[in-house]
XYZ file of C-alpha atoms in Angstrom:
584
model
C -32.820 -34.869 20.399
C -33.901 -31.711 19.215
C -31.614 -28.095 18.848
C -28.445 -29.803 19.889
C -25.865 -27.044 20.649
C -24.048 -27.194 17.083
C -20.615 -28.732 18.101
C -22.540 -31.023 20.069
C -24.055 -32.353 17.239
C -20.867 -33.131 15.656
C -19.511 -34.832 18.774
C -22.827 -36.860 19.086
C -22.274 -37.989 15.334
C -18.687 -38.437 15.611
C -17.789 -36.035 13.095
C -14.969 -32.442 14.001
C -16.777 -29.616 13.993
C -19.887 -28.502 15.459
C -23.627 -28.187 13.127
C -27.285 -28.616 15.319
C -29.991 -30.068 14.135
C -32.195 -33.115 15.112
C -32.306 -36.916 15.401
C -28.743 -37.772 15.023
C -29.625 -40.896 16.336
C -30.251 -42.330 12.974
C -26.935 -41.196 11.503
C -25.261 -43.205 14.326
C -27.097 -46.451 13.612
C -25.663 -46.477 9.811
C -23.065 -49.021 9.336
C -21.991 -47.160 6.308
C -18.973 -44.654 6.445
C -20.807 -41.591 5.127
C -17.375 -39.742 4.523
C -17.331 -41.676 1.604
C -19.598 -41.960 -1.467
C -23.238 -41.849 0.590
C -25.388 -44.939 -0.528
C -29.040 -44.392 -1.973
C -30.985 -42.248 0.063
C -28.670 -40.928 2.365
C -29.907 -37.415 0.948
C -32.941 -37.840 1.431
C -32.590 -37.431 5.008
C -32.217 -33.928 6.617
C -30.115 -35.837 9.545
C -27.939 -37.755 7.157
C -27.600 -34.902 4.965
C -26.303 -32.801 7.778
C -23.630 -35.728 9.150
C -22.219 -35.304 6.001
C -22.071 -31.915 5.503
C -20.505 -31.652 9.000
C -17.902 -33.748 8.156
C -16.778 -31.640 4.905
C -16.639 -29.104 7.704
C -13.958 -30.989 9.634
C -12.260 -31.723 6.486
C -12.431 -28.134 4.802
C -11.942 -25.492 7.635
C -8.854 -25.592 9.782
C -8.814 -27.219 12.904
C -6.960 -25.716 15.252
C -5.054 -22.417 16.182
C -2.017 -22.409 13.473
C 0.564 -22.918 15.896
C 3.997 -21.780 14.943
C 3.487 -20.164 11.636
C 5.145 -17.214 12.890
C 8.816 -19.420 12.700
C 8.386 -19.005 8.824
C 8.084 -15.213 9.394
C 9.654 -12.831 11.987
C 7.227 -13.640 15.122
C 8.872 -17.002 16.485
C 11.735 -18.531 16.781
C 11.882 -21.349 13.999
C 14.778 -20.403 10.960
C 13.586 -21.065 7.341
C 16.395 -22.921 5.489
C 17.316 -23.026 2.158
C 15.388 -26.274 1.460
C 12.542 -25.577 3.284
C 10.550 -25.491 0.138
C 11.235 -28.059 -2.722
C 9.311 -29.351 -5.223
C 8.466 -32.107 -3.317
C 8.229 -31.135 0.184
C 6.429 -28.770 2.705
C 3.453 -25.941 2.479
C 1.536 -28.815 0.155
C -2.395 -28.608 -0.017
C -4.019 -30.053 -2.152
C -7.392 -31.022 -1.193
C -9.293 -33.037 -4.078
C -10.361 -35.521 -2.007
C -12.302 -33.310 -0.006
C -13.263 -31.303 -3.044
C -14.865 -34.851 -5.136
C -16.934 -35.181 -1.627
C -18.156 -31.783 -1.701
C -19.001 -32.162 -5.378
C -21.161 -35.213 -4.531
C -23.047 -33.232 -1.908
C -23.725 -29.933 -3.885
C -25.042 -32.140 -7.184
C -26.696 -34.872 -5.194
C -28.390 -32.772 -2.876
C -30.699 -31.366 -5.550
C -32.028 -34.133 -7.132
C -33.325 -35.685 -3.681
C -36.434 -35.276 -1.692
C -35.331 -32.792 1.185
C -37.763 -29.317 1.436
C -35.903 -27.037 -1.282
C -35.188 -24.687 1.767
C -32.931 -27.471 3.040
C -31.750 -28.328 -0.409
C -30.767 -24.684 -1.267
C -29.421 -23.828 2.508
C -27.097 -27.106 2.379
C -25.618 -26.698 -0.883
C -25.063 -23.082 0.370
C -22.607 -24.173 3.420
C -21.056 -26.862 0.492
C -20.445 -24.310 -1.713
C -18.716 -21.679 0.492
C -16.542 -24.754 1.796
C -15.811 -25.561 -1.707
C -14.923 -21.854 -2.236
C -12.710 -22.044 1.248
C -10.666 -24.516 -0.049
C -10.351 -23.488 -3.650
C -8.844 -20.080 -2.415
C -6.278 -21.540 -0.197
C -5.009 -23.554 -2.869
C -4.760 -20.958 -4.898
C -2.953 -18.692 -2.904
C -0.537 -22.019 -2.398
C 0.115 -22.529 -6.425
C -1.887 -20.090 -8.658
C -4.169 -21.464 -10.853
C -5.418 -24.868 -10.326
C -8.310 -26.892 -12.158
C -11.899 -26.457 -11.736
C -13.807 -29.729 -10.866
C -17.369 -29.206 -10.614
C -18.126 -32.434 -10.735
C -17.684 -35.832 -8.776
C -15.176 -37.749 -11.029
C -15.445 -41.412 -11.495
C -13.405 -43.991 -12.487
C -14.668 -43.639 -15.802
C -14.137 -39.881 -16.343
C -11.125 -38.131 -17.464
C -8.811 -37.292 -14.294
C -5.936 -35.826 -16.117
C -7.129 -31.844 -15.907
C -5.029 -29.071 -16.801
C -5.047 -26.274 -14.887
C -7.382 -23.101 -15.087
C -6.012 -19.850 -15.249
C -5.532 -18.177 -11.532
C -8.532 -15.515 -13.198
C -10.463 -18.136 -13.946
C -10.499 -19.665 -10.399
C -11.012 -16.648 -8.608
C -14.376 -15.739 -10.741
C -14.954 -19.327 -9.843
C -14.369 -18.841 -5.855
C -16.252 -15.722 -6.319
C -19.156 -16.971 -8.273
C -19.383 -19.830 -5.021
C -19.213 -17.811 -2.469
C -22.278 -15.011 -4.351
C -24.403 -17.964 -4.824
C -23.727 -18.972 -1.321
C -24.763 -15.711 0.062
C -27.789 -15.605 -1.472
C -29.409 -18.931 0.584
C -27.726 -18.361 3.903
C -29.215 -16.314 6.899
C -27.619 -13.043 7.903
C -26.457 -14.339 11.056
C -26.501 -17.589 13.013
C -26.334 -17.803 16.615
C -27.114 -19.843 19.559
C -27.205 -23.341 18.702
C -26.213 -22.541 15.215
C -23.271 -20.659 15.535
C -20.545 -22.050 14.336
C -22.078 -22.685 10.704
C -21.884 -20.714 7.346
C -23.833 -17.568 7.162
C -23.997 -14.343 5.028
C -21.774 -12.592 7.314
C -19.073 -15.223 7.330
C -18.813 -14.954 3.228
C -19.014 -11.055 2.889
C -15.976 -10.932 5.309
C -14.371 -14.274 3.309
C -15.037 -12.331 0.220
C -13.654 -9.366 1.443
C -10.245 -11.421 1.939
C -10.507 -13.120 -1.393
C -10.583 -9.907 -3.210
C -8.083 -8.486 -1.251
C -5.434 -11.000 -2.482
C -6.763 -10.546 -6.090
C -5.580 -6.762 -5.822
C -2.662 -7.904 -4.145
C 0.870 -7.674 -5.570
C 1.229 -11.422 -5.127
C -0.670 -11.633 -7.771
C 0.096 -8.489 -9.875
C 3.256 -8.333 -9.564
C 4.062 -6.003 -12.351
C 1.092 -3.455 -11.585
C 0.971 -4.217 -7.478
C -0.885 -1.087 -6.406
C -2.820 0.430 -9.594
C -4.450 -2.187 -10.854
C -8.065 -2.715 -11.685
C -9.099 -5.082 -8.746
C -8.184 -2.747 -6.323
C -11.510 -1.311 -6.305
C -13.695 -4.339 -6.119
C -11.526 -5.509 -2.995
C -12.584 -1.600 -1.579
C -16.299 -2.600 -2.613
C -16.498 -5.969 -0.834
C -14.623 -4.826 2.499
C -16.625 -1.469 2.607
C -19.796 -3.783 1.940
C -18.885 -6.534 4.821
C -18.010 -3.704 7.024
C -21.311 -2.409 6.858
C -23.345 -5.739 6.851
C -21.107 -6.593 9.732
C -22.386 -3.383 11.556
C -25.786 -3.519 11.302
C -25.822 -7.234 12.563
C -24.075 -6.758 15.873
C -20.423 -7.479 15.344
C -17.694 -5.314 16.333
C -14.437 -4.846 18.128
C -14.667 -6.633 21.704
C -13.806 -3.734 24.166
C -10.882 -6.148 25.768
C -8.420 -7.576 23.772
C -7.197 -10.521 25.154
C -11.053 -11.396 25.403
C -11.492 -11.929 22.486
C -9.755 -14.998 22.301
C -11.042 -16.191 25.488
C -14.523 -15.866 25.665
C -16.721 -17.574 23.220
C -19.059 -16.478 20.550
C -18.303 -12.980 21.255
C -19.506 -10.130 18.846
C -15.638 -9.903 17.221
C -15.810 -13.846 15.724
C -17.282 -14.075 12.476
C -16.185 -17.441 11.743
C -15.312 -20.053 14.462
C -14.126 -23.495 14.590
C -15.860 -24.407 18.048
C -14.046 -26.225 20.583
C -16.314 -28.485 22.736
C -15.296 -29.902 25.921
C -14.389 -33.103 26.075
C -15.139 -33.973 22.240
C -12.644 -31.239 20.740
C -10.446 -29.733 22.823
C -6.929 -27.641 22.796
C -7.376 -25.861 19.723
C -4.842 -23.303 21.040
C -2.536 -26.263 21.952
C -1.691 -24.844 25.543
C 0.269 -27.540 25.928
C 2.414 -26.693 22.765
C 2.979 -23.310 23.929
C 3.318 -23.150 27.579
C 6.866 -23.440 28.729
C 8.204 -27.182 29.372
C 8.240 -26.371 33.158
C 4.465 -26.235 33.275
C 3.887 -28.934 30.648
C 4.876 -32.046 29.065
C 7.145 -33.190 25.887
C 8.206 -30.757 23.268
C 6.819 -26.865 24.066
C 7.127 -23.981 23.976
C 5.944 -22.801 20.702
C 5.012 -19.674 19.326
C 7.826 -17.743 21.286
C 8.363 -14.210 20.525
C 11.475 -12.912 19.044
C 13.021 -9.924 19.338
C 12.029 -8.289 16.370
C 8.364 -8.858 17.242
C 8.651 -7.535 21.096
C 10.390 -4.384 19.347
C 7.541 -3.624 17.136
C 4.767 -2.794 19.915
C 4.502 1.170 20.311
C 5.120 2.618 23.665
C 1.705 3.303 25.115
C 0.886 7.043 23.356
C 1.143 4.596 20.137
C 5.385 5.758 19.695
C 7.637 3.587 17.918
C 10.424 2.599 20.281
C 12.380 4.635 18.345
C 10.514 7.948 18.030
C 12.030 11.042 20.087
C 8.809 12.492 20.346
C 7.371 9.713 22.517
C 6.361 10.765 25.611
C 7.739 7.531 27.671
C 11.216 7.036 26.928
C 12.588 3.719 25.821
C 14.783 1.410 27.914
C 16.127 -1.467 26.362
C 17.073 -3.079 30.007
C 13.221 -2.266 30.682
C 11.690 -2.765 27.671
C 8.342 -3.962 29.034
C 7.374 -0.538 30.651
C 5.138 1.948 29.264
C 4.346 0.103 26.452
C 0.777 -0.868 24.165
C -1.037 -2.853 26.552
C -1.594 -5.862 23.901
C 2.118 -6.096 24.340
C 1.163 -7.431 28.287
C -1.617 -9.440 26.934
C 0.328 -11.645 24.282
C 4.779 -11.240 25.464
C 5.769 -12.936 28.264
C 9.185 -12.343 29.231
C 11.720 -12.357 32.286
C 9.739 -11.923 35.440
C 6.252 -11.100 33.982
C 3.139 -12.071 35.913
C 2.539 -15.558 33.995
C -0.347 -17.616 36.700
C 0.035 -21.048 34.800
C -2.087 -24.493 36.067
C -4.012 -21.424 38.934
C -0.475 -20.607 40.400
C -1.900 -17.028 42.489
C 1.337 -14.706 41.952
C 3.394 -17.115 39.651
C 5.684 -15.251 37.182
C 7.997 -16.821 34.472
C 11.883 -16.553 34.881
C 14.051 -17.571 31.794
C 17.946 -16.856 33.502
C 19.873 -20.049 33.970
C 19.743 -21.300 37.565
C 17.101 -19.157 38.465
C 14.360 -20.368 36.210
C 13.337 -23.961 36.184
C 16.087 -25.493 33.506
C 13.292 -26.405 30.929
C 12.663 -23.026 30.349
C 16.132 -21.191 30.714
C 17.245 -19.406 27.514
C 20.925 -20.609 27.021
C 20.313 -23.832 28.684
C 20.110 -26.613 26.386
C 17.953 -29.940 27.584
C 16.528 -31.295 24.838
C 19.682 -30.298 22.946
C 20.434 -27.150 21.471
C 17.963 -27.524 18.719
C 15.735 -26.704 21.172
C 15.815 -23.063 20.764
C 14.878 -20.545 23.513
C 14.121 -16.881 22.918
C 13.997 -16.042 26.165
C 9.467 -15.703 25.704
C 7.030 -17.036 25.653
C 3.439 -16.190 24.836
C 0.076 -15.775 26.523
C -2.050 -15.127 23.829
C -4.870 -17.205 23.894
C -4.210 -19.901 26.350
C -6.297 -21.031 29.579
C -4.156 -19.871 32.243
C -6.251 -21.921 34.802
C -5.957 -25.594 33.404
C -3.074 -27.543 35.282
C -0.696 -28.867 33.836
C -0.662 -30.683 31.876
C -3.222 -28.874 30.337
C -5.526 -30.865 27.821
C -8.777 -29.729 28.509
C -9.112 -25.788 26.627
C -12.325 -25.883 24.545
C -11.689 -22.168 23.575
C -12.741 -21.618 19.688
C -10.642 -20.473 17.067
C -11.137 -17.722 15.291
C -10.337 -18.139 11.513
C -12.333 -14.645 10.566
C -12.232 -12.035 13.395
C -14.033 -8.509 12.979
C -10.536 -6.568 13.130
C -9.611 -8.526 9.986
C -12.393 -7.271 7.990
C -11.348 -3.999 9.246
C -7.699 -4.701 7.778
C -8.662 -5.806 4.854
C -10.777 -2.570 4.388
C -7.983 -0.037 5.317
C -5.582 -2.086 3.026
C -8.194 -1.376 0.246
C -9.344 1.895 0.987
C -5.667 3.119 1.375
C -5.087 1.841 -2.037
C -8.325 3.195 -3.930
C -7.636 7.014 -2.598
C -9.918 6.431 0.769
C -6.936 6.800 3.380
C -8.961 8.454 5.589
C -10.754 5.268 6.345
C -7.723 3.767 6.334
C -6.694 6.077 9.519
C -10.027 5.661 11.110
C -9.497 1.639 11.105
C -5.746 2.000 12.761
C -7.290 4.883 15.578
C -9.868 1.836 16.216
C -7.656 -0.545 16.699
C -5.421 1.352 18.605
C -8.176 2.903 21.269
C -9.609 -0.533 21.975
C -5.898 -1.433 22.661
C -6.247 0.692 25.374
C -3.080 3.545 23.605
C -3.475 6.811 24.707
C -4.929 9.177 22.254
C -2.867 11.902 22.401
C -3.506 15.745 22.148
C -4.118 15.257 18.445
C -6.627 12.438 18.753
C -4.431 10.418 16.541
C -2.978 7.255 19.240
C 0.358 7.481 18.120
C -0.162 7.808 14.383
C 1.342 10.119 12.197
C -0.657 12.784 10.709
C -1.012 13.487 6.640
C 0.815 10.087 5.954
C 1.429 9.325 1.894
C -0.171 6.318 0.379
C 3.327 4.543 1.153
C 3.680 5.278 4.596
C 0.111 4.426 5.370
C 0.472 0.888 3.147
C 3.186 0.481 5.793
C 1.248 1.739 9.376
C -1.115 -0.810 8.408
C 1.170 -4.110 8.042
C 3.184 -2.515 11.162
C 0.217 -2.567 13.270
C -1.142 -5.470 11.941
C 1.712 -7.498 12.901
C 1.087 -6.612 16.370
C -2.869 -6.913 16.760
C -2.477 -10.247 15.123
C 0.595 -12.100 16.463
C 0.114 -15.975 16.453
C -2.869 -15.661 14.362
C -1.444 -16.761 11.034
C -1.377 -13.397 9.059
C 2.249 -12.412 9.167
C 3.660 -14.499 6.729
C 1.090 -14.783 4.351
C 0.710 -10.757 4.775
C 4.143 -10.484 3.577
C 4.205 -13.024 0.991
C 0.949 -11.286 -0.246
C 2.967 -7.681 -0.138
C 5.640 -9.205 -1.914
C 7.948 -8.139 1.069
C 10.346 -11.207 1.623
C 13.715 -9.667 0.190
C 13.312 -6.268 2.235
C 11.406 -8.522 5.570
C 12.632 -12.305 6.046
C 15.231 -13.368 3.343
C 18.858 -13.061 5.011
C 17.743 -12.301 8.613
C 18.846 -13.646 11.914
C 16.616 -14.691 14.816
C 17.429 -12.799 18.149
C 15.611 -13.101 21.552
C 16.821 -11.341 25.514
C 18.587 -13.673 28.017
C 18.522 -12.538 31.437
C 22.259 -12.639 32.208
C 22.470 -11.365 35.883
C 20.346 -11.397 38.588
C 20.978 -8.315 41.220
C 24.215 -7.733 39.604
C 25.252 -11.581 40.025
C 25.666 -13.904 36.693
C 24.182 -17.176 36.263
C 27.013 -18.730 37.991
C 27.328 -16.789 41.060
C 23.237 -17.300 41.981
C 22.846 -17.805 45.389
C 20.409 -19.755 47.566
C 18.605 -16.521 47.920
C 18.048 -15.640 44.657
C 16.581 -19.410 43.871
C 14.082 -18.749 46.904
C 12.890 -15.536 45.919
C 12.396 -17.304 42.134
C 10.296 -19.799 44.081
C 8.603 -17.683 46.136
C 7.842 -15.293 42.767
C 9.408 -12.413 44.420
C 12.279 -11.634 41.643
C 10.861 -8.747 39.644
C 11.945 -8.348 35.923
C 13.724 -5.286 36.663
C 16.225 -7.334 39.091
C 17.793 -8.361 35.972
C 20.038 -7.399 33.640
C 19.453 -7.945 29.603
C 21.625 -8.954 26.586
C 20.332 -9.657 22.996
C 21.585 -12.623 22.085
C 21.214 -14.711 18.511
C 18.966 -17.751 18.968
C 20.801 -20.725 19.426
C 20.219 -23.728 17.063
C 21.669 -26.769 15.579
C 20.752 -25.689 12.040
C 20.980 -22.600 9.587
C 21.040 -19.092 11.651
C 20.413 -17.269 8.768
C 16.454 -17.068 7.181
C 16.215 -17.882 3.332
C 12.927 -16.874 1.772
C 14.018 -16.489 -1.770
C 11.078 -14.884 -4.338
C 10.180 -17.887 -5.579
C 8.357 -18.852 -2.416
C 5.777 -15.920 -3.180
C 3.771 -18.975 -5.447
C 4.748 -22.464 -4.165
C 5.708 -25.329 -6.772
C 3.033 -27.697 -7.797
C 4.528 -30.840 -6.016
C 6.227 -33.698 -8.925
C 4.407 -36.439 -7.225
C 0.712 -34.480 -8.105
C 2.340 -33.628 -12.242
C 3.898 -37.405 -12.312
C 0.351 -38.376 -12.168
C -1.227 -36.042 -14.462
C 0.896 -34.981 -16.911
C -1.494 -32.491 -18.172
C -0.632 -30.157 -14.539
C 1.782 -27.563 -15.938
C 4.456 -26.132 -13.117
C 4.670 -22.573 -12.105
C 7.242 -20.429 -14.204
C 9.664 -20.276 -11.109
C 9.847 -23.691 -10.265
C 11.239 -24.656 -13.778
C 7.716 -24.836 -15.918
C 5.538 -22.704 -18.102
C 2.339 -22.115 -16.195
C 2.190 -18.200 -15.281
C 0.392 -18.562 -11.558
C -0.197 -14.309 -12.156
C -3.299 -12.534 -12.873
């Protein structure tokens, strides 16, 4: 069974997430569970070698879309509460287990019989996955220790931490040794797996935090690592370039068709052996779906922030479109079409020609009415949902999506470089990212060429185009909170906030109460437009806090007591009531 498409492999072998290469066969005929300590041999054998390797990829990458993320930030609907972080509870990773497995692999690997192209091209893909999951836990905690080796029960487990510079010259001297025994590219079969161009553009977003105020918080935008983040983005960008990535020409394509030249670095979703990495049945409303739903709906704030379509804030007088809040969907960027749906959109769930989504009580179905509680008024509604990613044609419910996702994208690489660039006197790059982004958004370019943007911005106002358009090119995608917790930007962005989304209040001038039978057979028949309605803002309704609280000490998360009652030697972070100093 030679060249097996790379997530077939893994399926094949029983493992997540997807690696081709040959004879997997013999892997399946082990009785022994090679997840854990591999029994003589196992290394010797290319097949073997690669089972376990894949498996460290199932256990080290993430699996899925990060579905509601955005209810810790100001995308969805979900309210932060005051203990929504304790020293004990939530936004925990701490992933030694996988790391003493990965150590085995990367010092085993060398001392077996494989071809040293094998040897060195394995311990490659180990190594960046080592470096994956090093970097996300420090971004979690700050400096954590450094195990380079697989400890026994014999060795000394109780390891203080390492400084947060010490880890990231340790993440970076991974991922450089890495890069220098993958291929460029890989493709076809392969794709899927570690290559050069997935670790310039992780390196790129390493560095990136190590600038970052996060991390600097007394020197956020002057300090020395600035320019090394500038280096590595510039140098991914180009690398990137030459070996056929780019921006996809339509946006909502890019999450839809697979392998196309925008992903850099994909967990591959395989029909039937890993499926639903989007979770469409998570996110579509409840009407076309099954249990709990409706995730990742839009709030207010977030349908506010798309430009009108000459790239306009909503606000700006010198748009050319002028803004309606009781039409709010016309004339604006066209991602805004491709990732909001509201009252009345075109929404053709489970192949439904025509179908559109209503959200007014007694007109919509009642499972997805905003103001309309049926699973209680937990249950919040926002009045949105969101078709970002999902595969409109599955009915319902749907369980079948083997659409990837896309943990590294080529418009993040971009980001990261106009972040950098902006920062390191470059803003002209900086510009030349957001007019990219922008044209293959399909926003009009304007007389001046410049989509919307402001000309001659300061380094301020440009630091803040960026998150601003950010926020909308990557909604759902896991960036927002992180990008503000990076920025240092909770007390001006999410602490104190409320959570608002649009109910649909009348229908032809009629409230909820006086719908008639006509009104519920145009619903059915998909004939109600969303300008048959009338709009108020309303506060999300919930049975918990209303208000957001995102306190500073949330920008570095508290080692959890359970990990420090074990090892006394783990110090905990300055904020959190210890001594270690999680800063650069």
């Amino acid at each position: 069974m030679k060249n097996l498409k790379f997530s077939l492999y893994i399926l094949l072998c029983t493992f997540i997430i997807a690696i081709g290469f040959s004879s997997c066969s013999k892997v399946l005929d082990k009785a022994e569970n090679l997840s854990q300590y591999p029994p003589d041999g196992v290394f010797n054998d290319l097949a073997q070698s690669n089972a376990y390797l894949a498996n460290l990829y199932g256990s080290s990458l993430p699996n899925s879309w990060p579905l509601n993320d955005g209810n810790s930030a100001d995308e969805s609907g979900g309210i932060t509460g005051p203990d929504a972080i304790t020293v004990n509870s939530s936004r925990i990773f701490w992933p030694y287990d996988v790391i003493r497995k990965l150590n085995i692999f990367i010092n085993t690997i060398p001392t077996g019989t494989l071809a040293d192209a094998n040897k060195s091209n394995l311990v490659a893909q180990a190594k960046f996955l080592r470096a994956f999951l090093y970097f996300k836990t420090l971004v979690y905690y700050g400096g954590v220790p450094i195990i380079k080796e697989a400890q026994g029960i014999n060795d000394e487990l109780k390891v203080p931490r390492n400084s947060t510079a010490e880890c990231f010259t340790f993440i970076e001297g991974d991922l450089n040794e890495a890069e220098a025994a993958l291929p460029p590219k890989y493709s076809g079969n392969d794709r899927g797996r570690i290559d050069q161009a997935t670790v310039k553009a992780f390196r790129g977003r390493v560095l990136l935090y190590k600038a970052s105020p996060q991390f600097n918080s007394a020197n956020p935008y002057d300090n020395q690592y600035w320019a090394a983040a500038y280096q590595a983005n510039s140098d991914a960008k180009t690398f990137l370039d030459a070996n056929g990535y780019g921006l996809l020409d339509n946006y909502s394509n890019v999450f839809t068709v697979k392998g196309n030249q925008e992903c850099i670095m994909s967990v591959i979703g395989l029909n039937p052996g890993k499926v639903n990495l989007r979770g469409d049945d998570a996110v579509r409303p409840l009407s076309e779906s099954k249990n709990a739903t409706g995730g990742d709906q839009p709030i207010w704030a977030l349908v506010q922030a798309y430009p009108m379509l000459d790239g306009k804030k909503i606000t700006d007088p010198t748009s050319a479109y002028t803004y309606n809040e009781q039409s709010f969907w016309l004339n604006r960027d066209p991602r805004f079409a491709q990732t909001i749906v509201y009252n009345g959109a075109p929404f053709a769930l489970s192949g439904k020609a025509g179908r559109r989504q209503y959200t007014m009580k007694n007109v919509a179905s009642s499972l997805d009415a905003f103001g309309f509680a049926i699973q209680g008024e937990s249950a919040y509604r926002t009045g949105f949902f969101t078709s970002k990613g999902l595969n409109l044609a599955l009915p319902a419910p749907p369980t079948t999506s083997d659409y990837d996702w896309n943990e590294i994208r080529y418009a993040e690489v971009l980001f990261n470089l106009a972040e950098s660039a902006n920062e390191t006197g470059h803003s002209n790059e900086s510009q030349a990212v957001l007019i990219a982004i922008r044209k293959r958004a399909g926003i009009l370019p304007g007389s001046d060429g410049l989509y919307g943007l402001k000309g001659g911005m300061s380094r301020a106002e440009m630091r803040t185009a960026i998150l601003d358009e950010k926020y909308v090119e990557f909604a759902f995608e896991g960036k927002r909170y992180w990008d503000l917790r990076r920025h240092r930007l909770f007390a001006t962005k999410l602490n104190g906030i409320h959570k608002y989304g649009m109910m649909a209040t009348t229908v032809n001038g009629r409230t909820a109460d006086q719908v008639n039978p006509t009104d519920i057979s145009n619903a059915a028949a998909y004939t109600l437009l969303p300008e048959n309605f009338g709009y108020t803002v309303t506060e999300l309704i919930t049975s918990g806090p209303t208000t957001m609280v995102v306190p500073d000490t949330y920008y570095f998360f508290p080692i959890p007591l359970d990990y420090i009652n074990q090892n006394p030697n783990l110090k905990q972070n300055i904020a959190w009531g210890g001594t270690f100093n999680p800063e650069l």
